Coordinates of C-alpha atoms in Angstrom, one line a residue:
X18 CA 119.7 103.8 106.8
X19 CA 117.0 101.6 105.4
X20 CA 114.2 100.7 108.1
X21 CA 113.4 97.7 109.8
X22 CA 111.8 95.2 108.2
X23 CA 107.5 94.5 109.5
X24 CA 108.1 91.7 110.5
X25 CA 111.1 92.3 112.7
X26 CA 108.9 95.2 114.5
X27 CA 105.5 93.7 114.9
X28 CA 105.5 90.1 117.3
X29 CA 102.3 88.8 116.4
X30 CA 102.0 86.5 120.0
X31 CA 102.3 89.3 121.9
X32 CA 100.0 92.1 122.8
X33 CA 101.1 95.5 121.2
X34 CA 100.3 99.1 120.6
X35 CA 101.6 100.0 117.1
X36 CA 101.5 103.2 115.2
X37 CA 100.7 102.6 111.6
X38 CA 100.3 105.5 109.0
X39 CA 100.7 105.8 104.8
X40 CA 99.6 108.1 102.3
X41 CA 98.5 108.5 98.8
X42 CA 99.6 108.5 95.8
X43 CA 99.7 110.8 92.4
X44 CA 98.0 113.1 94.8
X45 CA 95.3 111.3 95.3
X46 CA 92.7 112.2 97.9
X47 CA 91.1 109.8 100.2
X48 CA 88.2 113.3 100.7
X49 CA 87.8 116.5 100.9
X50 CA 88.1 119.2 97.5
X51 CA 91.6 118.5 95.0
X52 CA 92.6 122.1 94.3
X53 CA 94.3 120.8 90.6
X54 CA 91.7 119.4 89.7
X55 CA 89.0 120.9 91.3
X56 CA 86.6 117.3 91.3
X57 CA 84.4 117.1 95.0
X58 CA 85.7 114.1 96.8
X59 CA 83.6 114.3 99.9
X60 CA 81.4 111.5 99.2
X61 CA 84.5 109.8 100.0
X62 CA 84.9 110.8 103.8
X63 CA 82.8 107.9 105.5
X64 CA 84.7 105.2 103.6
X65 CA 87.7 104.7 105.6
X66 CA 86.1 105.1 108.6
X67 CA 82.9 102.7 108.1
X68 CA 85.9 100.2 106.6
X69 CA 87.5 100.1 110.2
X70 CA 84.7 99.5 112.0
X71 CA 83.6 96.7 110.0
X72 CA 87.2 95.4 110.4
X73 CA 87.5 95.4 113.8
X74 CA 84.4 93.7 114.7
X75 CA 85.5 90.6 112.7
X76 CA 89.2 91.1 113.6
X77 CA 90.6 90.6 116.8
X78 CA 92.7 94.4 116.7
X79 CA 91.2 96.9 119.0
X80 CA 91.8 100.5 117.3
X81 CA 92.8 102.8 119.7
X82 CA 92.9 106.5 117.7
X83 CA 93.0 107.0 114.1
X84 CA 92.9 110.4 112.1
X85 CA 92.3 110.3 108.2
X86 CA 93.6 113.3 106.3
X87 CA 92.9 114.2 102.3
X88 CA 95.9 112.3 101.6
X89 CA 97.1 110.1 104.2
X90 CA 95.8 107.9 107.7
X91 CA 96.8 107.7 110.9
X92 CA 96.3 104.9 113.5
X93 CA 97.3 103.9 116.7
X94 CA 96.3 99.8 116.8
X95 CA 96.8 96.9 119.4
X96 CA 97.0 93.5 118.2
X97 CA 95.1 91.0 120.6
X98 CA 96.4 87.4 120.1
X99 CA 94.8 86.6 123.2
X100 CA 91.6 86.9 122.6
X101 CA 92.0 85.0 118.9
X102 CA 93.1 81.8 120.6
X103 CA 89.9 82.2 123.0
X104 CA 88.3 81.6 119.1
X105 CA 86.9 78.1 118.2
X106 CA 88.1 76.9 114.7
X107 CA 84.3 77.2 113.7
X108 CA 84.6 80.5 114.9
X109 CA 88.0 81.7 113.2
X110 CA 86.3 80.2 110.0
X111 CA 83.4 82.1 110.5
X112 CA 85.2 85.9 111.2
X113 CA 87.2 85.4 108.3
X114 CA 84.9 84.0 105.7
X115 CA 82.8 87.6 106.7
X116 CA 86.1 89.8 105.4
X117 CA 85.9 88.3 102.8
X118 CA 84.2 89.9 99.2
X119 CA 81.3 87.9 98.4
X120 CA 81.6 88.7 95.0
X121 CA 82.5 85.2 94.1
X122 CA 79.2 83.5 96.1
X123 CA 76.6 82.0 93.2
X124 CA 74.1 84.6 94.1
X125 CA 71.3 81.7 94.6
X126 CA 73.4 82.0 98.4
X127 CA 72.9 85.7 98.2
X128 CA 76.4 86.4 99.8
X129 CA 75.3 83.8 102.8
X130 CA 78.3 82.2 104.2
X131 CA 77.6 78.6 104.0
X132 CA 77.9 75.9 106.1
X133 CA 80.7 74.0 103.2
X134 CA 82.2 76.6 103.4
X135 CA 83.0 76.7 107.0
X136 CA 83.5 73.0 107.3
X137 CA 86.6 73.4 104.1
X138 CA 87.9 75.4 106.6
X139 CA 87.5 73.6 109.9
X140 CA 88.6 69.9 108.8
X141 CA 91.8 71.9 107.6
X142 CA 93.6 72.1 110.7
X143 CA 96.9 73.8 109.5
X144 CA 94.3 76.3 107.2
X145 CA 93.0 77.4 110.9
X146 CA 96.0 78.3 112.4
X147 CA 96.9 80.1 109.7
X148 CA 93.7 82.5 109.4
X149 CA 93.3 82.1 113.1
X150 CA 97.4 83.8 113.2
X151 CA 95.9 86.6 110.2
X152 CA 93.1 87.8 113.0
X153 CA 95.5 89.6 115.2
X154 CA 97.4 90.4 112.6
X155 CA 98.0 94.2 111.6
X156 CA 99.4 93.8 108.5
X157 CA 96.0 91.7 107.5
X158 CA 93.8 94.5 108.9
X159 CA 95.8 97.5 106.8
X160 CA 95.6 95.1 103.7
X161 CA 91.8 94.4 104.2
X162 CA 91.3 97.6 105.1
X163 CA 93.4 99.4 102.2
X164 CA 92.6 97.2 99.9
X165 CA 89.0 97.9 99.3
X166 CA 89.6 101.6 99.4
X167 CA 91.9 101.4 96.1
X168 CA 90.5 99.7 94.6
X169 CA 86.6 102.0 94.9
X170 CA 89.2 104.6 94.2
X171 CA 91.1 103.6 91.3
X172 CA 87.7 103.4 89.4
X173 CA 86.4 106.1 90.3
X174 CA 89.6 108.2 89.4
X175 CA 89.6 105.9 86.5
X176 CA 93.6 103.9 87.1
X177 CA 95.1 101.0 87.8
X178 CA 97.6 100.1 90.1
X179 CA 99.3 101.7 93.8
X180 CA 96.4 103.9 95.5
X181 CA 99.0 103.8 98.5
X182 CA 102.2 103.8 98.6
X183 CA 104.3 100.7 98.9
X184 CA 104.8 100.0 102.6
X185 CA 102.8 101.3 105.2
X186 CA 104.9 102.2 107.8
X187 CA 105.0 100.6 111.2
X188 CA 106.2 101.4 114.8
X189 CA 105.7 100.1 118.1
X190 CA 104.9 102.0 121.0
X191 CA 106.9 100.6 123.9
X192 CA 105.1 102.2 127.1
X193 CA 102.3 104.2 127.9
X194 CA 103.7 107.4 127.8
X195 CA 104.9 106.4 123.7
X196 CA 101.2 105.5 123.7
X197 CA 99.3 109.1 125.1
X198 CA 102.1 111.2 122.6
X199 CA 100.9 109.2 120.1
X200 CA 97.5 109.4 120.4
X201 CA 97.5 112.5 121.0
X202 CA 99.9 113.6 118.4
X203 CA 96.8 111.4 115.5
X204 CA 94.0 113.3 117.5
X205 CA 95.3 116.7 116.8
X206 CA 96.5 116.2 113.2
X207 CA 93.2 118.4 112.3
X208 CA 94.0 121.0 114.3
X209 CA 97.5 121.2 113.9
X210 CA 97.1 121.3 110.0
X211 CA 94.1 123.7 110.3
X212 CA 91.6 122.2 109.4
X213 CA 89.3 122.2 112.1
X214 CA 89.2 124.6 115.3
X215 CA 87.8 123.0 117.5
X216 CA 88.4 118.9 118.7
X217 CA 84.9 117.7 117.3
X218 CA 84.8 120.4 114.3
X219 CA 86.8 117.0 112.2
X220 CA 84.7 114.3 111.6
X221 CA 87.6 111.7 110.4
X222 CA 89.2 111.4 113.8
X223 CA 89.1 109.5 117.2
X224 CA 89.1 112.6 119.6
X225 CA 86.1 114.1 118.0
X226 CA 83.9 111.1 118.0
X227 CA 84.5 109.6 121.7
X228 CA 83.9 113.5 122.1
X229 CA 80.5 113.3 120.3
X230 CA 79.1 109.7 122.1
X231 CA 80.6 111.2 125.8
X232 CA 77.0 112.2 126.8
X233 CA 75.0 109.2 128.0
X234 CA 71.6 110.1 125.8
X235 CA 73.2 110.2 122.9
X236 CA 73.3 107.6 120.9
X237 CA 76.7 105.7 120.9
X238 CA 78.4 105.2 117.8
X239 CA 81.8 104.9 118.7
X240 CA 81.8 101.4 120.2
X241 CA 84.0 100.0 117.9
X242 CA 86.6 102.1 119.6
X243 CA 88.6 100.6 122.4
X244 CA 87.4 102.6 125.6
X245 CA 90.0 105.4 126.9
X246 CA 90.0 104.4 130.3
X247 CA 91.7 100.9 131.4
X248 CA 89.3 100.4 134.2
X249 CA 86.2 101.9 135.8
X250 CA 88.8 103.3 138.3
X251 CA 91.2 105.7 138.0
X252 CA 93.7 107.2 140.4
X253 CA 90.9 105.6 143.1
X254 CA 88.1 107.4 141.7
X255 CA 84.8 106.5 139.7
X256 CA 85.2 106.9 136.1
X257 CA 83.1 108.3 133.8
X258 CA 83.2 105.4 131.0
X259 CA 83.1 106.7 127.7
X260 CA 81.1 104.7 125.5
X261 CA 79.3 103.0 128.6
X262 CA 76.4 101.7 126.3
X263 CA 78.9 100.0 123.7
X264 CA 80.7 98.5 126.8
X265 CA 77.4 96.9 127.8
X266 CA 76.7 95.5 124.9
X267 CA 77.6 93.0 123.0
X268 CA 80.3 92.9 120.3
X269 CA 81.7 90.7 117.5
X270 CA 85.7 91.2 118.4
X271 CA 85.4 90.2 122.6
X272 CA 82.9 90.5 125.2
X273 CA 82.7 93.5 127.5
X274 CA 84.9 91.5 130.3
X275 CA 87.5 91.2 127.7
X276 CA 87.8 94.2 126.6
X277 CA 91.1 96.9 126.9
X278 CA 91.2 100.4 127.5
X279 CA 93.8 102.9 125.9
X280 CA 95.3 105.1 129.0
X281 CA 95.2 105.2 132.5
X282 CA 93.2 108.2 133.0
X283 CA 89.8 109.9 132.2
X284 CA 88.2 111.4 128.5
X285 CA 87.8 114.4 130.4
X286 CA 92.0 114.9 131.7
X287 CA 92.9 113.3 128.0
X288 CA 90.7 116.6 126.4
X289 CA 92.1 118.8 128.6
X290 CA 96.1 117.0 127.2
X291 CA 94.7 117.6 124.0
X292 CA 93.5 121.5 124.1
X293 CA 97.2 122.3 126.0
X294 CA 98.7 120.5 123.1
X295 CA 97.3 121.8 120.5
X296 CA 97.7 125.9 122.0
X297 CA 101.5 124.7 121.9
X298 CA 101.0 125.2 117.7
X299 CA 98.1 127.5 117.2
X300 CA 98.3 129.7 120.0
X301 CA 95.5 131.8 118.3
X302 CA 92.5 129.1 119.5
X303 CA 92.8 130.6 122.8
X304 CA 90.0 132.3 121.9
X305 CA 87.7 129.6 121.7
X306 CA 84.6 129.8 123.8
X307 CA 85.4 125.8 125.1
X308 CA 88.6 127.2 126.5
X309 CA 87.3 127.7 129.6
X310 CA 89.8 128.1 133.0
X311 CA 89.4 125.8 134.9
X312 CA 90.0 123.3 132.0
X313 CA 93.6 124.6 131.7
X314 CA 93.9 125.1 134.9
X315 CA 93.0 121.8 136.4
X316 CA 96.3 119.2 136.6
X317 CA 96.4 116.4 134.5
X318 CA 97.2 112.8 135.8
X319 CA 98.3 109.7 134.6
X320 CA 98.7 107.1 136.8
X321 CA 98.4 110.1 140.2
X322 CA 101.5 111.5 139.0
X323 CA 100.6 115.0 137.4
X324 CA 102.0 114.5 133.2
X325 CA 104.4 117.3 132.2
X326 CA 102.9 118.7 128.9
X327 CA 106.5 119.9 127.8
X328 CA 107.7 116.6 127.8
X329 CA 104.5 115.4 125.9
X330 CA 104.8 118.3 123.4
X331 CA 108.2 116.9 122.7
X332 CA 107.2 113.2 122.0
X333 CA 104.2 115.1 119.7
X334 CA 107.5 117.2 118.1
X335 CA 109.4 113.6 117.4
X336 CA 106.1 111.8 115.9
X337 CA 105.2 114.9 113.4
X338 CA 109.1 115.1 112.7
X339 CA 109.3 111.2 111.8
X340 CA 106.3 110.8 109.9
X341 CA 106.4 114.4 108.4
X342 CA 105.7 115.0 104.8
X343 CA 105.8 116.9 101.2
X344 CA 102.7 116.2 99.3
X345 CA 103.9 116.2 95.5
X346 CA 106.7 114.9 94.9
X347 CA 105.6 111.6 94.0
X348 CA 103.0 113.0 91.7
X349 CA 101.7 111.3 88.6
X350 CA 100.3 114.7 86.3
X351 CA 99.4 112.9 82.9
X352 CA 97.1 111.1 85.5
X353 CA 95.8 114.2 87.3
X354 CA 95.7 115.7 83.9
X355 CA 93.4 113.2 82.6
X356 CA 91.2 113.0 85.3
X357 CA 91.1 117.0 84.9
X358 CA 90.6 116.5 81.6
X359 CA 87.2 114.0 81.9
X360 CA 85.9 116.4 85.0
X361 CA 85.8 119.1 82.4
X362 CA 84.7 117.3 79.5
X363 CA 81.4 115.9 81.4
X364 CA 80.8 119.7 82.6
X365 CA 80.9 120.3 78.8
X366 CA 78.8 117.9 78.0
X367 CA 75.8 118.1 80.8
X368 CA 75.7 121.7 80.2
X369 CA 75.4 121.4 76.2
X370 CA 72.8 118.9 77.1
X371 CA 71.0 121.9 79.4
X372 CA 71.5 124.1 76.3
X373 CA 69.5 122.0 73.5
X374 CA 66.7 121.1 76.3
X375 CA 66.4 124.3 76.5
X376 CA 66.2 125.1 72.7
X377 CA 64.0 122.9 72.4
X378 CA 61.4 123.7 74.7
X379 CA 61.7 127.6 73.1
X380 CA 61.0 125.8 69.5
X381 CA 58.3 123.8 70.6

């Protein structure tokens, strides 16, 4: 049975939350060490996250959570057509030009946006409305994100063609229960895969970034993520908003009063929920020093009602069954063998150069 087209799922004129994910082709790696070729792609670690952060400053799309694994990625995104309608025509033009490549701009302008470029857009009402729609369109967010990553990785791998699969997958999350289950599924990807033993251990996941910037005395680097809490009060009690510095600072995407949170629960409660769910799949994590008795026994509330952890765990399993894929069915062995051969040749060349230098020194 064919899945629905994105135009049937994505409502561009309504604020909605969506689970977006995709994986690479030919067994390509977003980061980490390729066991087949032995090539270390660790230098790519921050590339995906930095691109998301950059785009979130200019496009009216909120990033609620993300996880960047070695060969696939997950994001929970929210489109904000309500924000894009508040932008002036000039703001629309500047934002759009800011996310485009400036390589074709004459060197004398040093990549800066010129007034002539802005005027060309502003004086064309149809173009303005088209770009206004794109600024809150999740498809365009993913397109601008993945195109840059794919281009850079293909150059490094000496390949052409697709780096990611043909179509990224998009599913709408219909209610808070769906959002909670999907966010927790995304945040627990590294623990579930055995790549980390603590929520803070894995760099390329949103929960780690939130927890690392929880303390007020730390530099807040998560100001681009949507704040977890919906407001300053949860269940009638004042809460400590994660990323408070970011909330009070000026952001390109939206003024602080226009920012929306993710869930009506505190970050501490969300962290406890994640630990409960992590223990479902990895019971050995009970030995973790971060798991105190209070963390596991304190009730977790959502809108004043105790969360049924078993139900959330079942929804997690549904997301896992939907997203689970086997790495390798679509592998391009010829490409990978060529990459491995090139890496081996480079290593032999560097070894020969080193031996030559040693011989020269000995003779002299």
